[in-house]
Amino acid sequence: MDLGIRGKKAIVCASSKGLGRGCAMALAEAGCDLVVNGRDAKTLAATAAQIRDRFGVTVTEVPGDVSKPEIQKALLAACPQPDILVNNNGGPPFRKFADLTREQILAGVTNNMIAPIELIQAVLVGMAERGFGRIVNITSLSVYMPIPGLDVSSGARAGLTSFLAGVARTVADKNVTINNLLPGKLDTERLRGANRAGHQMTEDEKKMLADIPAKRLGTPEEFGQICAFFCSVHAGYLTGQNIPVDGGSYVSAF
């Protein structure tokens, strides 16, 4: 399918590896020029080079932590008029609720709620004026199915979801959409091993797969293709939605 976004400009945050990389690859395949981002400059450069070589699109690298204002400014300087924004950032590590400090809670909220909101604020008016915009936020299935020990991540991402639910409706008539993708268990560095070729699965890994209706982990590549569709011209009538990408793990008829 032609997604109709060839030549569009996209900012993809935290895209040097994992789900962000999958999204950047899929958008490049659709013909978008990219600004990519990651905390490790060497990893980011390798990803950018691979995208250029494979798809022939323009790729600009902005290394750094996207939650920091100076990195956000650098992203926007590299792409002042983005057509597409994919918000992504690593989540806080597992911590027992009783052990959480104020600083850790604030850091998680900054990374996973405030930073995406700030970037959306910076691009939304321009998208509306130009009559096209696609914003996709990579949140987590924990928004629907909280995981003890990941309370900061669940809370921050749920806050982002509620915050943007009303915002999405204010620009729908300008052909600007805001949607959220909720990854479940996908084969990234945070969740390695269970479906790797030649890997001898542990009992815990076998149980994890057994609990997923699809009986496998998702891949960053297929996640990226879903993201690219939400950024396409075909998805203009779909906004303010939360889409689990989880192999059927979230059980709900509605």
Coordinates of C-alpha atoms in Angstrom, one line a residue:
M1 CA 0.0 0.0 0.0
D2 CA 1.2 3.5 -0.9
L3 CA 0.9 5.4 2.4
G4 CA 0.9 8.7 0.6
I5 CA 3.6 10.3 2.8
R6 CA 6.6 10.2 0.4
G7 CA 8.6 13.4 0.9
K8 CA 7.0 14.2 4.3
K9 CA 9.3 15.1 7.1
A10 CA 9.3 13.1 10.3
I11 CA 10.9 13.5 13.8
V12 CA 11.2 10.1 15.5
C13 CA 12.4 10.3 19.1
A14 CA 14.5 7.6 20.7
S15 CA 14.9 5.9 17.3
S16 CA 18.4 4.5 17.4
K17 CA 17.1 1.1 18.5
G18 CA 14.1 -0.9 19.5
L19 CA 10.6 0.3 18.7
G20 CA 11.7 3.8 17.7
R21 CA 14.1 2.3 15.2
G22 CA 11.3 0.1 13.8
C23 CA 9.2 3.2 13.3
A24 CA 12.0 5.2 11.7
M25 CA 12.7 2.3 9.3
A26 CA 9.0 2.0 8.3
L27 CA 8.6 5.7 7.7
A28 CA 11.8 5.7 5.6
E29 CA 10.5 2.9 3.6
A30 CA 7.3 5.0 3.0
G31 CA 9.6 7.7 1.6
C32 CA 9.8 10.1 4.6
D33 CA 12.9 12.2 5.3
L34 CA 13.8 11.7 9.0
V35 CA 15.3 13.3 12.0
V36 CA 16.4 10.5 14.3
N37 CA 17.4 10.6 17.9
G38 CA 19.1 8.5 20.6
R39 CA 21.2 8.9 23.7
D40 CA 24.2 6.9 22.3
A41 CA 25.7 8.8 19.4
K42 CA 27.5 5.8 18.0
T43 CA 24.4 3.6 17.9
L44 CA 22.4 6.5 16.4
A45 CA 25.0 7.0 13.7
A46 CA 24.9 3.3 12.7
T47 CA 21.1 3.3 12.5
A48 CA 21.1 6.5 10.5
A49 CA 23.6 5.1 8.0
Q50 CA 21.7 1.9 7.6
I51 CA 18.4 3.9 6.9
R52 CA 20.2 6.1 4.3
D53 CA 21.8 3.2 2.5
R54 CA 18.7 1.1 2.4
F55 CA 16.0 3.7 1.6
G56 CA 17.9 6.7 0.1
V57 CA 16.1 9.3 2.2
T58 CA 17.6 12.2 4.1
V59 CA 18.4 11.3 7.7
T60 CA 19.6 13.9 10.2
E61 CA 21.0 12.7 13.6
V62 CA 20.3 14.5 16.9
P63 CA 21.9 12.6 19.7
G64 CA 20.8 13.2 23.3
D65 CA 18.0 12.7 25.8
V66 CA 14.8 13.9 24.3
S67 CA 13.5 14.9 27.7
K68 CA 16.0 17.7 27.9
P69 CA 14.9 21.1 26.5
E70 CA 18.1 21.6 24.6
I71 CA 17.7 18.3 22.7
Q72 CA 14.1 19.2 21.9
K73 CA 15.3 22.5 20.5
A74 CA 17.9 20.7 18.4
L75 CA 15.3 18.3 17.0
L76 CA 13.1 21.3 16.0
A77 CA 16.0 23.2 14.6
A78 CA 16.8 20.2 12.4
C79 CA 13.2 19.9 11.3
P80 CA 11.3 23.2 11.9
Q81 CA 8.1 22.1 10.0
P82 CA 7.6 18.4 10.7
D83 CA 4.7 16.6 9.1
I84 CA 5.0 13.6 11.5
L85 CA 6.1 13.4 15.1
V86 CA 6.7 10.0 16.8
N87 CA 7.1 10.5 20.5
N88 CA 9.1 7.8 22.3
N89 CA 11.4 7.5 25.3
G90 CA 12.7 4.8 27.6
G91 CA 10.6 4.0 30.6
P92 CA 11.8 4.1 34.2
P93 CA 13.4 0.9 35.6
F94 CA 11.5 -1.5 37.8
R95 CA 11.3 -0.2 41.4
K96 CA 9.2 -1.2 44.4
F97 CA 6.6 1.4 45.2
A98 CA 7.9 1.8 48.8
D99 CA 11.4 2.6 47.5
L100 CA 10.4 5.4 45.0
T101 CA 11.8 8.8 45.7
R102 CA 10.4 12.1 44.7
E103 CA 13.2 12.7 42.2
Q104 CA 12.6 9.3 40.6
I105 CA 8.9 10.0 40.2
L106 CA 9.5 13.5 38.8
A107 CA 12.1 12.1 36.3
G108 CA 9.7 9.5 35.1
V109 CA 6.9 12.0 34.6
T110 CA 9.3 14.3 32.7
N111 CA 10.5 11.6 30.4
N112 CA 7.2 9.9 29.6
M113 CA 4.6 12.7 29.9
I114 CA 6.0 16.2 29.9
A115 CA 8.6 15.8 27.1
P116 CA 6.0 14.5 24.6
I117 CA 3.6 17.3 25.5
E118 CA 6.3 19.9 25.0
L119 CA 7.2 18.6 21.6
I120 CA 3.5 18.4 20.6
Q121 CA 3.0 22.0 21.7
A122 CA 6.0 23.0 19.5
V123 CA 4.6 21.4 16.3
L124 CA 0.8 21.3 16.6
V125 CA 0.0 24.9 15.4
G126 CA 2.2 24.6 12.3
M127 CA 0.7 21.2 11.4
A128 CA -2.8 22.6 11.7
E129 CA -1.9 25.7 9.6
R130 CA -0.4 23.4 6.8
G131 CA -3.4 21.1 6.9
F132 CA -1.5 17.9 7.6
G133 CA -0.1 16.3 10.8
R134 CA 0.4 12.9 12.3
I135 CA 1.5 12.5 15.9
V136 CA 2.0 9.0 17.3
N137 CA 2.9 8.5 20.9
I138 CA 4.5 5.2 21.9
T139 CA 3.2 4.5 25.4
S140 CA 2.7 1.1 26.9
L141 CA 0.1 -1.6 27.5
S142 CA 0.6 -0.9 31.2
V143 CA -1.7 2.1 30.6
Y144 CA -4.5 -0.5 30.4
M145 CA -2.9 -3.3 32.4
P146 CA -0.7 -1.8 35.2
I147 CA 2.4 -3.7 36.2
P148 CA 3.5 -3.5 39.8
G149 CA 7.0 -2.1 40.0
L150 CA 6.5 0.0 36.8
D151 CA 4.1 2.4 38.6
V152 CA 5.9 5.6 37.5
S153 CA 5.8 4.5 33.8
S154 CA 2.2 3.4 34.0
G155 CA 1.1 6.7 35.7
A156 CA 3.1 9.0 33.5
R157 CA 1.9 7.3 30.3
A158 CA -1.7 7.2 31.5
G159 CA -1.4 10.9 32.3
L160 CA -0.1 11.6 28.8
T161 CA -3.0 9.6 27.3
S162 CA -5.7 11.6 29.3
F163 CA -4.0 14.9 28.7
L164 CA -4.0 14.5 24.9
A165 CA -7.4 13.0 24.6
G166 CA -9.0 16.4 24.5
V167 CA -6.2 18.1 22.5
A168 CA -6.6 15.5 19.7
R169 CA -10.2 16.7 19.1
T170 CA -9.2 20.3 18.8
V171 CA -7.2 19.7 15.6
A172 CA -9.1 16.8 13.9
D173 CA -10.7 19.2 11.5
K174 CA -7.3 20.4 10.4
N175 CA -6.2 16.9 9.2
V176 CA -4.0 16.5 12.3
T177 CA -4.3 13.3 14.3
I178 CA -2.9 12.3 17.6
N179 CA -2.9 8.6 18.5
N180 CA -1.2 6.3 20.9
L181 CA 0.4 2.9 20.3
L182 CA 0.5 0.6 23.4
P183 CA 3.2 -2.0 23.0
G184 CA 2.9 -5.2 24.9
K185 CA 5.7 -7.8 24.9
L186 CA 7.9 -7.0 21.9
D187 CA 11.4 -8.3 21.1
T188 CA 13.5 -5.4 22.1
E189 CA 16.6 -5.0 24.3
R190 CA 14.3 -4.7 27.3
L191 CA 12.8 -8.1 26.6
R192 CA 15.3 -10.3 24.9
G193 CA 15.5 -14.0 24.1
A194 CA 12.2 -15.8 24.0
N195 CA 11.8 -16.1 20.2
R196 CA 15.4 -15.7 19.1
A197 CA 16.7 -18.3 16.6
G198 CA 18.8 -20.8 18.4
H199 CA 18.0 -19.5 21.8
Q200 CA 17.2 -22.1 24.4
M201 CA 14.1 -20.8 26.2
T202 CA 13.9 -20.8 30.0
E203 CA 10.7 -22.0 31.7
D204 CA 9.9 -18.3 32.5
E205 CA 10.2 -17.4 28.8
K206 CA 8.0 -20.3 27.8
K207 CA 5.4 -19.2 30.3
M208 CA 5.6 -15.6 29.0
L209 CA 4.9 -16.8 25.4
A210 CA 2.1 -19.1 26.5
D211 CA 0.3 -16.2 28.1
I212 CA 0.3 -14.2 24.8
P213 CA -2.5 -15.4 22.5
A214 CA -0.2 -15.0 19.5
K215 CA 2.3 -17.3 21.2
R216 CA 5.3 -15.1 20.2
L217 CA 6.8 -11.8 20.8
G218 CA 6.1 -8.9 18.4
T219 CA 8.9 -7.4 16.4
P220 CA 10.0 -3.8 16.1
E221 CA 9.6 -4.1 12.4
E222 CA 5.9 -5.0 12.5
F223 CA 5.3 -2.4 15.2
G224 CA 6.9 0.2 12.9
Q225 CA 4.7 -0.7 10.0
I226 CA 1.6 -0.1 12.3
C227 CA 3.1 3.3 13.3
A228 CA 3.7 4.2 9.6
F229 CA 0.0 3.4 8.8
F230 CA -1.2 5.7 11.5
C231 CA 1.1 8.4 10.0
S232 CA -0.4 7.8 6.5
V233 CA -2.9 9.8 4.5
H234 CA -5.3 6.8 5.0
A235 CA -5.6 7.4 8.8
G236 CA -6.9 10.9 8.8
Y237 CA -10.3 9.9 10.2
L238 CA -8.8 8.1 13.2
T239 CA -7.7 10.2 16.2
G240 CA -7.5 10.2 19.9
Q241 CA -7.2 6.4 20.0
N242 CA -5.2 3.9 22.0
I243 CA -4.1 0.9 20.0
P244 CA -2.7 -2.1 21.9
V245 CA 0.0 -3.9 19.8
D246 CA 0.3 -6.9 22.0
G247 CA -0.6 -10.1 20.2
G248 CA -4.0 -10.1 21.9
S249 CA -2.8 -9.9 25.5
Y250 CA -5.2 -7.2 26.5
V251 CA -8.6 -8.9 26.8
S252 CA -11.6 -6.7 26.1
A253 CA -14.6 -6.9 23.8
F254 CA -14.9 -3.1 23.7

